[in-house]
């Protein structure tokens, strides 16, 4: 009996080890793809300024840097980091209201430090990022910001501009309120050269490579939304904080089936599909997402 139990424990331990090395291999593979894609597709080496590091959240207590990407579980990661950096103020990430997780100043970003302090942290901290299939992320941003009637700030700020520029004969009310922007109008806005000339993209649709500079900052872990739970656990394990906080498991209702983009792209013609793909191409390449099968670029 004792021996059976012992061998079970040993087998279990062995399996855990195998699992771990499998996970490590996956993460190593992603880093290699990223490095190779950076070598092949980026031109001259740029230099980052502190301004470029606004999306990198710092946890000095546990030596962590997390670059947040909206629409990729960033609310839950911010909550986790608030638990870790909160000196006992919070214990349960989900008890922190979402809007509180996004208040600037609740968490520190790398841009707040001096160049010396930044370099120290970049050298020695565990750096991680979470990414998602670029068009799934884009459609998620569109649905969240333009199809929910409560998001009046986005309608006013972006919707009115999109309707004025990209809707023929808009009604006065639409021009004033910016409601009911269609996905096609949103896509036209994104690929219009004027848009980025006037101001950078909003962070909800800005490309990950522009938010997090993955060719200049060597992330230790590239997590994926498609494998959120195991990847989040891998990060907490590597950071040695498994006992301090659990990554919230999200309810199925808020997660999409990973096939949302195909439905929205039906209404976009090949011309705009191609332009949009060029716009987000680097994020596809850097993070090893294959060209969607539904895409019509000819
Ligand atoms: C990259 O993507 C391809 C195709 O989906 C996949 O077979 C391969 O395992 C991926 N590589 C890594 C390192 O994740
Ligand atoms: C536009 O949006 C408003 C408020 O969000 C809604 O009441 C109205 O039905 C919508 N109109 C159309 C044509 O979809």
Short mmCIF file of C-alpha atoms and ligand atoms in Angstrom, two decimals:
data_model
loop_
_atom_site.label_atom_id
_atom_site.label_comp_id
_atom_site.label_asym_id
_atom_site.label_seq_id
_atom_site.Cartn_x
_atom_site.Cartn_y
_atom_site.Cartn_z
CA UNK A 1 0.00 0.00 0.00
CA UNK A 2 2.71 2.39 1.02
CA UNK A 3 4.82 1.52 -2.00
CA UNK A 4 1.89 1.98 -4.36
CA UNK A 5 1.22 5.37 -2.89
CA UNK A 6 4.88 6.29 -3.11
CA UNK A 7 5.14 5.30 -6.74
CA UNK A 8 1.99 7.27 -7.47
CA UNK A 9 3.52 10.32 -5.85
CA UNK A 10 6.74 9.83 -7.80
CA UNK A 11 4.85 9.41 -11.06
CA UNK A 12 2.79 12.48 -10.31
CA UNK A 13 5.94 14.44 -9.56
CA UNK A 14 7.48 13.19 -12.80
CA UNK A 15 4.42 14.27 -14.77
CA UNK A 16 4.54 17.71 -13.18
CA UNK A 17 8.17 18.01 -14.26
CA UNK A 18 7.29 17.01 -17.81
CA UNK A 19 4.43 19.49 -17.89
CA UNK A 20 6.72 22.23 -16.70
CA UNK A 21 9.36 21.52 -19.29
CA UNK A 22 6.63 21.41 -21.97
CA UNK A 23 5.44 24.85 -20.90
CA UNK A 24 8.99 26.13 -20.81
CA UNK A 25 9.60 24.83 -24.32
CA UNK A 26 6.50 26.63 -25.58
CA UNK A 27 7.59 29.89 -24.01
CA UNK A 28 11.13 29.47 -25.33
CA UNK A 29 9.71 28.82 -28.82
CA UNK A 30 7.69 32.03 -28.72
CA UNK A 31 10.73 34.04 -27.68
CA UNK A 32 12.70 32.58 -30.57
CA UNK A 33 9.97 33.33 -33.12
CA UNK A 34 9.81 36.88 -31.80
CA UNK A 35 13.56 37.38 -31.94
CA UNK A 36 13.77 36.02 -35.48
CA UNK A 37 10.83 38.12 -36.67
CA UNK A 38 12.43 41.22 -35.15
CA UNK A 39 15.69 40.50 -36.94
CA UNK A 40 13.96 40.00 -40.29
CA UNK A 41 11.40 42.77 -40.15
CA UNK A 42 12.72 45.70 -38.19
CA UNK A 43 15.10 48.23 -39.63
CA UNK A 44 17.60 50.28 -37.72
CA UNK A 45 17.88 49.96 -34.01
CA UNK A 46 15.82 52.65 -32.31
CA UNK A 47 16.31 54.04 -28.86
CA UNK A 48 13.44 54.21 -26.41
CA UNK A 49 12.66 57.26 -24.33
CA UNK A 50 10.88 57.08 -20.96
CA UNK A 51 7.72 58.31 -22.77
CA UNK A 52 7.66 55.03 -24.69
CA UNK A 53 7.41 53.04 -21.46
CA UNK A 54 4.00 54.20 -20.24
CA UNK A 55 2.47 50.77 -20.74
CA UNK A 56 5.07 48.96 -18.68
CA UNK A 57 3.81 48.43 -15.15
CA UNK A 58 6.43 47.89 -12.46
CA UNK A 59 6.25 45.78 -9.32
CA UNK A 60 9.43 46.60 -7.39
CA UNK A 61 8.55 44.26 -4.56
CA UNK A 62 8.57 41.14 -6.71
CA UNK A 63 10.78 42.34 -9.54
CA UNK A 64 8.14 42.29 -12.28
CA UNK A 65 7.46 44.32 -15.38
CA UNK A 66 4.18 43.81 -17.25
CA UNK A 67 3.35 45.59 -20.48
CA UNK A 68 -0.40 45.94 -20.62
CA UNK A 69 -2.30 45.58 -23.88
CA UNK A 70 -5.98 46.56 -23.77
CA UNK A 71 -8.41 43.78 -24.78
CA UNK A 72 -5.96 41.10 -23.67
CA UNK A 73 -7.06 40.48 -20.06
CA UNK A 74 -5.28 43.62 -18.91
CA UNK A 75 -7.89 44.49 -16.27
CA UNK A 76 -7.25 41.21 -14.52
CA UNK A 77 -3.48 41.60 -14.75
CA UNK A 78 -3.72 45.10 -13.30
CA UNK A 79 -5.84 43.72 -10.48
CA UNK A 80 -3.25 41.00 -9.80
CA UNK A 81 -0.49 43.61 -9.73
CA UNK A 82 -2.52 45.77 -7.36
CA UNK A 83 -2.76 42.80 -5.00
CA UNK A 84 0.99 42.19 -5.30
CA UNK A 85 2.01 45.81 -4.79
CA UNK A 86 -0.75 46.83 -2.40
CA UNK A 87 0.99 45.98 0.90
CA UNK A 88 -1.96 43.88 2.01
CA UNK A 89 -4.59 46.42 1.01
CA UNK A 90 -6.16 43.87 -1.35
CA UNK A 91 -6.25 40.11 -1.28
CA UNK A 92 -8.80 39.12 -3.92
CA UNK A 93 -8.17 40.55 -7.39
CA UNK A 94 -11.85 40.31 -8.32
CA UNK A 95 -12.82 42.44 -5.33
CA UNK A 96 -11.11 45.38 -7.05
CA UNK A 97 -13.60 47.23 -9.29
CA UNK A 98 -12.51 47.31 -12.94
CA UNK A 99 -12.52 51.11 -13.09
CA UNK A 100 -10.23 51.26 -10.06
CA UNK A 101 -7.77 48.93 -11.78
CA UNK A 102 -7.48 51.48 -14.59
CA UNK A 103 -6.97 54.60 -12.47
CA UNK A 104 -3.61 56.07 -13.43
CA UNK A 105 -1.41 56.25 -10.36
CA UNK A 106 -2.69 53.09 -8.67
CA UNK A 107 0.20 51.28 -10.30
CA UNK A 108 3.65 52.55 -11.22
CA UNK A 109 4.92 52.55 -14.77
CA UNK A 110 8.49 52.36 -15.98
CA UNK A 111 8.15 55.82 -17.55
CA UNK A 112 8.11 57.37 -14.07
CA UNK A 113 11.71 56.35 -13.35
CA UNK A 114 15.07 57.87 -14.28
CA UNK A 115 17.05 56.34 -17.14
CA UNK A 116 19.41 54.60 -14.69
CA UNK A 117 16.51 53.18 -12.70
CA UNK A 118 14.80 52.06 -15.90
CA UNK A 119 17.88 50.21 -17.11
CA UNK A 120 18.39 48.53 -13.74
CA UNK A 121 14.85 47.23 -13.81
CA UNK A 122 14.92 46.15 -17.45
CA UNK A 123 18.08 44.16 -16.74
CA UNK A 124 16.97 42.29 -13.68
CA UNK A 125 13.16 42.03 -13.55
CA UNK A 126 10.92 39.35 -15.01
CA UNK A 127 9.30 41.02 -18.01
CA UNK A 128 6.08 39.73 -19.49
CA UNK A 129 3.41 40.62 -21.98
CA UNK A 130 0.12 39.09 -23.10
CA UNK A 131 -0.92 39.16 -26.74
CA UNK A 132 -3.92 38.02 -28.76
CA UNK A 133 -4.79 37.26 -32.37
CA UNK A 134 -4.66 40.81 -33.77
CA UNK A 135 -8.03 40.84 -35.55
CA UNK A 136 -9.84 39.15 -32.65
CA UNK A 137 -8.42 41.90 -30.45
CA UNK A 138 -9.47 44.58 -32.93
CA UNK A 139 -13.02 43.29 -33.22
CA UNK A 140 -13.20 43.03 -29.45
CA UNK A 141 -12.15 46.69 -29.17
CA UNK A 142 -14.71 47.71 -31.79
CA UNK A 143 -17.56 45.88 -30.08
CA UNK A 144 -16.64 47.18 -26.66
CA UNK A 145 -16.12 50.81 -27.64
CA UNK A 146 -18.63 51.35 -30.43
CA UNK A 147 -21.55 48.98 -29.96
CA UNK A 148 -22.28 49.55 -26.27
CA UNK A 149 -24.56 52.48 -25.68
CA UNK A 150 -22.87 53.34 -22.34
CA UNK A 151 -19.56 54.10 -24.01
CA UNK A 152 -20.58 57.67 -24.81
CA UNK A 153 -17.06 59.05 -24.30
CA UNK A 154 -15.68 56.92 -27.13
CA UNK A 155 -18.66 57.71 -29.33
CA UNK A 156 -18.14 61.41 -28.79
CA UNK A 157 -14.35 61.37 -29.11
CA UNK A 158 -13.94 58.93 -32.02
CA UNK A 159 -17.42 58.08 -33.30
CA UNK A 160 -18.28 61.64 -34.35
CA UNK A 161 -15.04 61.94 -36.31
CA UNK A 162 -15.47 58.54 -37.96
CA UNK A 163 -19.03 59.35 -39.03
CA UNK A 164 -18.11 62.79 -40.36
CA UNK A 165 -15.31 61.36 -42.46
CA UNK A 166 -16.55 57.98 -43.53
CA UNK A 167 -20.35 58.05 -43.70
CA UNK A 168 -21.96 59.57 -46.77
CA UNK A 169 -24.79 61.96 -45.84
CA UNK A 170 -24.73 61.42 -42.08
CA UNK A 171 -27.69 62.52 -40.01
CA UNK A 172 -27.20 65.47 -37.69
CA UNK A 173 -27.75 63.34 -34.60
CA UNK A 174 -25.16 60.79 -35.69
CA UNK A 175 -22.61 63.55 -36.30
CA UNK A 176 -23.27 65.02 -32.90
CA UNK A 177 -23.39 61.85 -30.78
CA UNK A 178 -21.21 59.47 -32.78
CA UNK A 179 -23.44 56.48 -32.11
CA UNK A 180 -23.74 53.37 -34.29
CA UNK A 181 -20.36 53.44 -36.00
CA UNK A 182 -20.26 50.35 -38.22
CA UNK A 183 -17.27 48.01 -38.32
CA UNK A 184 -16.73 49.01 -41.95
CA UNK A 185 -16.58 52.70 -41.00
CA UNK A 186 -14.18 51.88 -38.18
CA UNK A 187 -11.90 50.02 -40.60
CA UNK A 188 -11.98 52.94 -43.04
CA UNK A 189 -10.94 55.23 -40.20
CA UNK A 190 -8.04 52.94 -39.22
CA UNK A 191 -6.55 52.69 -42.71
CA UNK A 192 -7.06 56.39 -43.55
CA UNK A 193 -3.54 57.91 -43.59
CA UNK A 194 -4.91 61.08 -41.96
CA UNK A 195 -5.81 59.19 -38.80
CA UNK A 196 -2.28 58.41 -37.68
CA UNK A 197 -0.91 61.67 -39.01
CA UNK A 198 -3.20 63.53 -36.63
CA UNK A 199 -2.57 61.50 -33.49
CA UNK A 200 -1.41 58.06 -32.41
CA UNK A 201 -4.04 55.34 -32.39
CA UNK A 202 -5.99 54.94 -29.19
CA UNK A 203 -4.43 52.21 -27.06
CA UNK A 204 -7.40 49.91 -27.60
CA UNK A 205 -6.55 49.52 -31.27
CA UNK A 206 -2.88 50.49 -31.28
CA UNK A 207 -0.63 47.62 -32.32
CA UNK A 208 1.17 45.68 -29.63
CA UNK A 209 4.56 46.37 -31.16
CA UNK A 210 3.90 50.11 -30.83
CA UNK A 211 2.63 49.83 -27.24
CA UNK A 212 5.21 47.41 -25.83
CA UNK A 213 8.28 47.55 -28.15
CA UNK A 214 8.88 43.80 -28.13
CA UNK A 215 11.90 44.09 -30.44
CA UNK A 216 13.71 46.41 -28.05
CA UNK A 217 12.52 45.04 -24.73
CA UNK A 218 13.34 41.38 -24.37
CA UNK A 219 10.27 39.93 -22.72
CA UNK A 220 10.91 36.78 -20.71
CA UNK A 221 7.36 35.57 -21.20
CA UNK A 222 5.04 36.16 -24.14
CA UNK A 223 1.68 34.97 -22.87
CA UNK A 224 -1.28 34.44 -25.17
CA UNK A 225 -4.93 35.19 -24.62
CA UNK A 226 -5.77 31.96 -26.40
CA UNK A 227 -4.01 30.05 -23.60
CA UNK A 228 -4.59 32.63 -20.88
CA UNK A 229 -4.97 30.41 -17.82
CA UNK A 230 -1.90 28.17 -18.22
CA UNK A 231 0.22 31.11 -19.39
CA UNK A 232 -0.87 33.26 -16.45
CA UNK A 233 0.01 30.43 -14.11
CA UNK A 234 3.41 30.10 -15.73
CA UNK A 235 4.08 33.80 -15.08
CA UNK A 236 3.01 33.61 -11.43
CA UNK A 237 5.16 30.50 -10.98
CA UNK A 238 8.22 32.11 -12.57
CA UNK A 239 7.65 35.20 -10.42
CA UNK A 240 7.41 32.95 -7.35
CA UNK A 241 4.13 34.56 -6.25
CA UNK A 242 1.82 31.57 -6.75
CA UNK A 243 1.04 31.54 -3.05
CA UNK A 244 0.22 35.26 -2.89
CA UNK A 245 -2.33 35.72 -5.63
CA UNK A 246 -4.39 33.73 -8.09
CA UNK A 247 -5.08 34.89 -11.60
CA UNK A 248 -8.87 35.32 -11.89
CA UNK A 249 -10.47 32.74 -14.14
CA UNK A 250 -12.84 34.65 -16.33
CA UNK A 251 -16.39 33.56 -16.90
CA UNK A 252 -17.00 31.97 -20.28
CA UNK A 253 -19.59 34.58 -21.15
CA UNK A 254 -17.04 37.35 -21.45
CA UNK A 255 -14.61 35.32 -23.55
CA UNK A 256 -15.19 35.12 -27.27
CA UNK A 257 -14.95 31.85 -29.15
CA UNK A 258 -11.91 33.01 -31.11
CA UNK A 259 -13.96 33.25 -34.27
CA UNK A 260 -15.55 36.64 -33.88
CA UNK A 261 -13.37 38.38 -36.45
CA UNK A 262 -14.46 36.11 -39.32
CA UNK A 263 -18.05 37.22 -38.81
CA UNK A 264 -17.18 40.92 -38.88
CA UNK A 265 -14.79 40.64 -41.83
CA UNK A 266 -17.55 39.32 -44.10
CA UNK A 267 -18.69 42.91 -44.50
CA UNK A 268 -15.28 44.27 -45.42
CA UNK A 269 -14.16 44.17 -49.04
CA UNK A 270 -10.78 42.80 -50.17
CA UNK A 271 -9.32 46.29 -50.66
CA UNK A 272 -9.82 47.29 -47.03
CA UNK A 273 -9.01 43.82 -45.74
CA UNK A 274 -5.63 44.03 -47.39
CA UNK A 275 -4.93 47.51 -46.04
CA UNK A 276 -5.95 46.47 -42.56
CA UNK A 277 -3.78 43.37 -42.70
CA UNK A 278 -0.79 45.51 -43.69
CA UNK A 279 -1.50 47.77 -40.75
CA UNK A 280 -1.48 44.90 -38.25
CA UNK A 281 1.04 42.72 -40.09
CA UNK A 282 3.85 43.15 -37.57
CA UNK A 283 1.70 41.87 -34.73
CA UNK A 284 0.83 38.78 -36.79
CA UNK A 285 4.51 38.14 -37.57
CA UNK A 286 6.05 38.90 -34.20
CA UNK A 287 3.66 36.72 -32.26
CA UNK A 288 3.35 33.88 -34.76
CA UNK A 289 -0.30 34.33 -35.67
CA UNK A 290 -1.05 32.92 -39.09
CA UNK A 291 -2.88 34.91 -41.74
CA UNK A 292 -6.60 34.31 -41.12
CA UNK A 293 -8.18 31.90 -43.57
CA UNK A 294 -11.21 34.11 -44.07
CA UNK A 295 -9.06 36.99 -45.25
CA UNK A 296 -9.58 38.01 -48.88
CA UNK A 297 -6.68 40.08 -50.05
CA UNK A 298 -7.00 39.67 -53.82
C1 LIG B 1 3.95 29.08 -34.80
O1 LIG B 1 2.76 28.85 -35.48
C2 LIG B 1 2.71 27.63 -36.18
C3 LIG B 1 1.42 27.60 -37.00
O2 LIG B 1 0.31 27.88 -36.21
C4 LIG B 1 2.82 26.48 -35.18
O3 LIG B 1 2.78 25.25 -35.84
C5 LIG B 1 4.13 26.62 -34.41
O4 LIG B 1 4.20 25.64 -33.41
C6 LIG B 1 4.21 28.00 -33.78
N1 LIG B 1 5.54 28.17 -33.19
C7 LIG B 1 5.71 28.53 -31.93
C8 LIG B 1 7.10 28.63 -31.49
O5 LIG B 1 4.79 28.77 -31.18
C1 LIG B 2 -28.33 54.32 -32.97
O1 LIG B 2 -28.00 54.36 -31.59
C2 LIG B 2 -29.05 54.75 -30.75
C3 LIG B 2 -28.50 54.88 -29.34
O2 LIG B 2 -27.35 54.17 -29.13
C4 LIG B 2 -30.20 53.78 -30.87
O3 LIG B 2 -31.26 54.16 -30.04
C5 LIG B 2 -30.66 53.75 -32.32
O4 LIG B 2 -31.66 52.77 -32.50
C6 LIG B 2 -29.52 53.45 -33.27
N1 LIG B 2 -29.93 53.63 -34.64
C7 LIG B 2 -29.71 52.76 -35.59
C8 LIG B 2 -30.17 53.16 -36.95
O5 LIG B 2 -29.17 51.70 -35.42
#
